[in-house]
Amino acid sequence: MSPVLAHAHGRDCAVLGGGLIGLAIAWRAALGGLSVHLADPEPGVGASTAAAGMLAPVTEAHYGEERLLELNLRSARRYPEFVAELERASGLPTGYDTHGTLAVAFDRDDRAVLAETAAYHRKLDLESTPLTGREARALEPMLATGVQAGLLVERDYQVDNRLLHSALLAAAIRAGVRIHRSRAALIVENGRARGLRLESGETLTADQVVLAAGCWSSEIPGLPPDVLPRVRPIRGQILRLAMGTPPTLTRTVRAMVRGRYVYLVPRAHGELVIGATTDELGFDTSVTSGGVYELLRDAHEVVPGITELPLVESRTGLRPGSPDNAPLLGETVLPCLIAATGHYRNGVLLTPITADAIAALLIDGALPEYAAPFSPERFGGLS
Amino acid sequence: MSPVLAHAHGRDCAVLGGGLIGLAIAWRAALGGLSVHLADPEPGVGASTAAAGMLAPVTEAHYGEERLLELNLRSARRYPEFVAELERASGLPTGYDTHGTLAVAFDRDDRAVLAETAAYHRKLDLESTPLTGREARALEPMLATGVQAGLLVERDYQVDNRLLHSALLAAAIRAGVRIHRSRAALIVENGRARGLRLESGETLTADQVVLAAGCWSSEIPGLPPDVLPRVRPIRGQILRLAMGTPPTLTRTVRAMVRGRYVYLVPRAHGELVIGATTDELGFDTSVTSGGVYELLRDAHEVVPGITELPLVESRTGLRPGSPDNAPLLGETVLPCLIAATGHYRNGVLLTPITADAIAALLIDGALPEYAAPFSPERFGGLS
């Protein structure tokens, strides 16, 4: 028996949330020898399957978020091994794709912003290559002739988050995770988290409870007030088109179009994902007339050739936003309640490292050092 | 026994197509005493439920189509009585709505076109009232401030074509029409139409067969070549938004926006229908990226306040276009085969008059004089 298994022997945990984060944690925890229950009324119905699946630490690097950048880069490096193990364990593909990302600027002002981005990448020693508009079109011939400049980020990859979710669900089940398709309330006893209560009334008693309910994490019945900083829903509207053959694009294109961002993510199986709005409207999951209009307008400016492509899906996802837009990873002030939520725009990217970190905490009792800055305790002040 | 019933006694007919046209004919024929079978694999799946439901002889009047205008006006006059009888017979609403139509012009060139339209209406003695932009906005306050001019057409109404279809289906069944949910082939014997063969192999023998299969009318298995002029599919892409309270618009707005047409049809129950593209791409029923983009762009120009409205449906319908864009009504060169198809943009509007005319032909053996110009024989030359 390995030391990990000896340590974990007889301990159990309950995971609330069957999105990418919850499933990945449950899978890793079960592999580590824990007995794992997971509750979700409809696993994957949320942001996990809405997202575009970009694995983009570099093109998502923002001023003042250098600590998050470190975590993002670490998770990106972890990805190849993670998906290889997952594909072996599940027997399913994940669509991990290393064709890279091309950022482009539509007009002169956009070009100035892209030049600043390139300078920021150089300062942080991030790998990116400035291109002229002509060079960008040589890589992606369907780009509009008006595109002014490009920035090639060869190591910003993508994964098919829908395939990833299916593979995680299969792997978790194969590893022994018991999935309960039910809403759940948190059970608190003697000042500590003690398990989950399902809609049926059944209780799942557990030594540790993981809260991985995305934008619903603050709304869980039974969760005492002030245990978590507020996690709020930030709506993204996202479209899926069907490309023909040959594909319209071969790599992800992230464009700034007259000061607005739009991305186009081509999948190997022919899907072209176009996103995304950023709407703060609570739990409203409507696709709006204006949201779809602006996405299509900006995407057409950059890649006019999409005009004849079938629009096969318009949907929304609610990103879980924490107060500082970085995830909440680790123990909360409520003993035995562990947070794994608040991943905002980086949930797909941070899935492997979140699973590693939380599984280590569940099994060994300590969060790895790299995750410590993301402890919910950073917000202090919660009673 | 009424003379009609005596005459029709013992005769039967088979209708191919369960859209608005086929159902309305079947209903009227059954009321007239005929034994009626109707075959459609999925009644209402086509243009009947895609359409916006405008009853717009005036705003649809085009140069050179004055004969069609006469038929359209006749059917519009027939509508109130038709829907009243249908609502009584079915016990269901039809959403017949007399709030009228406001045509508007977005820029100066559009205004010039609208002025020509107004002059054309005057010439034909059609009722319409020119308005300034300010007067148009007084009627519909959500119109963009840039709208240059309006033309109020108080008698262009609307019906909720989905409700209309449901009511016709119910009324037809109540009147004794037997609905067969199946594709069907035409049976021809001894040089005349003799009935329909269903997918199950069952045959529906009939004295007369009505071909009311919309854009699929030329494609019916068993139909001899050259019996019908070609009816071709003309795709329309159409969107449905959800209005809040108060409604965004109170009457139909038909706009010309920089030379392109877009319409917005508000329903009493809160739907706002926005359409429609005109695409000649065969039987492809895709919604396209460019189609949705252009509809939303033009609609936003005219009514910017739609931006937050949920986009609840994007779909297409295939209009049945005849060689001269007017319907094919009456006997074909194949004895006992009657056409009721090719209604192009006017299928909803022409439903009552088509049903009257074809039912008269089925029951009395003669097409009313007003329908004679629309006989398929006008194309001659078919062997």
PDB file of N, CA and C in Angstrom, chain A residues 8 13 19 27-28 31 58 89 109 113 134 150 167 187 195 287 291 295 299 304 317-318 342 352 355 383:
ATOM      1  N   ALA A   8      -4.807   8.081   3.363  1.00  0.00           N
ATOM      2  CA  ALA A   8      -6.177   8.419   3.005  1.00  0.00           C
ATOM      3  C   ALA A   8      -7.162   7.353   3.458  1.00  0.00           C
ATOM      4  N   CYS A  13     -14.920  12.069   1.260  1.00  0.00           N
ATOM      5  CA  CYS A  13     -15.241  13.465   0.981  1.00  0.00           C
ATOM      6  C   CYS A  13     -16.469  13.542   0.090  1.00  0.00           C
ATOM      7  N   GLY A  19     -19.214  20.151 -12.397  1.00  0.00           N
ATOM      8  CA  GLY A  19     -18.569  20.768 -13.556  1.00  0.00           C
ATOM      9  C   GLY A  19     -17.150  20.223 -13.676  1.00  0.00           C
ATOM     10  N   TRP A  27     -12.246  12.939  -9.193  1.00  0.00           N
ATOM     11  CA  TRP A  27     -11.459  11.891  -9.855  1.00  0.00           C
ATOM     12  C   TRP A  27     -10.105  11.721  -9.162  1.00  0.00           C
ATOM     13  N   ARG A  28      -9.394  12.858  -8.956  1.00  0.00           N
ATOM     14  CA  ARG A  28      -8.060  12.768  -8.351  1.00  0.00           C
ATOM     15  C   ARG A  28      -8.153  12.276  -6.905  1.00  0.00           C
ATOM     16  N   LEU A  31      -8.677   8.577  -6.983  1.00  0.00           N
ATOM     17  CA  LEU A  31      -7.412   7.900  -7.316  1.00  0.00           C
ATOM     18  C   LEU A  31      -6.478   7.875  -6.114  1.00  0.00           C
ATOM     19  N   VAL A  58      -1.135  33.225 -21.655  1.00  0.00           N
ATOM     20  CA  VAL A  58      -0.429  34.400 -22.169  1.00  0.00           C
ATOM     21  C   VAL A  58      -1.419  35.445 -22.683  1.00  0.00           C
ATOM     22  N   ALA A  89      -7.514   6.887 -18.772  1.00  0.00           N
ATOM     23  CA  ALA A  89      -8.422   6.421 -17.708  1.00  0.00           C
ATOM     24  C   ALA A  89      -9.866   6.311 -18.199  1.00  0.00           C
ATOM     25  N   ASP A 109      -5.883  51.984 -33.619  1.00  0.00           N
ATOM     26  CA  ASP A 109      -5.926  52.037 -32.158  1.00  0.00           C
ATOM     27  C   ASP A 109      -5.764  50.640 -31.566  1.00  0.00           C
ATOM     28  N   VAL A 113      -2.829  48.979 -28.943  1.00  0.00           N
ATOM     29  CA  VAL A 113      -3.069  48.135 -27.761  1.00  0.00           C
ATOM     30  C   VAL A 113      -2.300  46.825 -27.890  1.00  0.00           C
ATOM     31  N   ARG A 134       0.108  41.409 -42.912  1.00  0.00           N
ATOM     32  CA  ARG A 134       0.362  40.473 -44.011  1.00  0.00           C
ATOM     33  C   ARG A 134       0.843  39.119 -43.471  1.00  0.00           C
ATOM     34  N   GLY A 150      -0.534  41.432 -35.977  1.00  0.00           N
ATOM     35  CA  GLY A 150      -0.797  40.202 -35.237  1.00  0.00           C
ATOM     36  C   GLY A 150       0.229  39.987 -34.139  1.00  0.00           C
ATOM     37  N   ALA A 167     -15.134  13.184 -20.532  1.00  0.00           N
ATOM     38  CA  ALA A 167     -14.042  12.282 -20.132  1.00  0.00           C
ATOM     39  C   ALA A 167     -13.874  12.285 -18.612  1.00  0.00           C
ATOM     40  N   ILE A 187     -24.557  20.270   5.090  1.00  0.00           N
ATOM     41  CA  ILE A 187     -24.873  19.924   6.477  1.00  0.00           C
ATOM     42  C   ILE A 187     -23.741  20.447   7.360  1.00  0.00           C
ATOM     43  N   GLY A 195     -21.230  17.157   5.663  1.00  0.00           N
ATOM     44  CA  GLY A 195     -21.712  16.389   4.519  1.00  0.00           C
ATOM     45  C   GLY A 195     -22.729  17.160   3.707  1.00  0.00           C
ATOM     46  N   VAL A 287     -29.784  34.511 -23.809  1.00  0.00           N
ATOM     47  CA  VAL A 287     -29.025  35.037 -24.942  1.00  0.00           C
ATOM     48  C   VAL A 287     -29.774  36.286 -25.393  1.00  0.00           C
ATOM     49  N   GLY A 291     -26.300  40.937 -27.618  1.00  0.00           N
ATOM     50  CA  GLY A 291     -25.104  40.123 -27.417  1.00  0.00           C
ATOM     51  C   GLY A 291     -24.730  39.365 -28.674  1.00  0.00           C
ATOM     52  N   LEU A 295     -21.330  40.075 -31.132  1.00  0.00           N
ATOM     53  CA  LEU A 295     -20.372  39.000 -31.410  1.00  0.00           C
ATOM     54  C   LEU A 295     -20.251  38.758 -32.918  1.00  0.00           C
ATOM     55  N   ALA A 299     -16.961  39.516 -35.163  1.00  0.00           N
ATOM     56  CA  ALA A 299     -16.359  38.345 -35.810  1.00  0.00           C
ATOM     57  C   ALA A 299     -16.347  38.506 -37.328  1.00  0.00           C
ATOM     58  N   PRO A 304     -14.466  37.827 -42.452  1.00  0.00           N
ATOM     59  CA  PRO A 304     -15.711  38.006 -43.219  1.00  0.00           C
ATOM     60  C   PRO A 304     -16.250  36.697 -43.790  1.00  0.00           C
ATOM     61  N   GLY A 317     -23.158  31.048 -20.576  1.00  0.00           N
ATOM     62  CA  GLY A 317     -22.649  30.412 -19.366  1.00  0.00           C
ATOM     63  C   GLY A 317     -22.455  31.504 -18.338  1.00  0.00           C
ATOM     64  N   LEU A 318     -22.493  31.111 -17.079  1.00  0.00           N
ATOM     65  CA  LEU A 318     -22.283  32.077 -15.998  1.00  0.00           C
ATOM     66  C   LEU A 318     -20.932  31.783 -15.365  1.00  0.00           C
ATOM     67  N   GLY A 342     -14.809  30.158  -8.025  1.00  0.00           N
ATOM     68  CA  GLY A 342     -14.386  31.525  -8.337  1.00  0.00           C
ATOM     69  C   GLY A 342     -13.359  31.604  -9.452  1.00  0.00           C
ATOM     70  N   PRO A 352      -6.679  21.278 -14.169  1.00  0.00           N
ATOM     71  CA  PRO A 352      -5.692  20.309 -13.662  1.00  0.00           C
ATOM     72  C   PRO A 352      -5.042  20.745 -12.351  1.00  0.00           C
ATOM     73  N   ALA A 355      -7.390  20.564  -9.404  1.00  0.00           N
ATOM     74  CA  ALA A 355      -7.598  19.184  -8.962  1.00  0.00           C
ATOM     75  C   ALA A 355      -6.386  18.680  -8.180  1.00  0.00           C
ATOM     76  N   SER A 383     -16.270  36.367   9.330  1.00  0.00           N
ATOM     77  CA  SER A 383     -16.357  35.932  10.721  1.00  0.00           C
ATOM     78  C   SER A 383     -16.145  34.431  10.796  1.00  0.00           C
TER      79      SER A 383
END
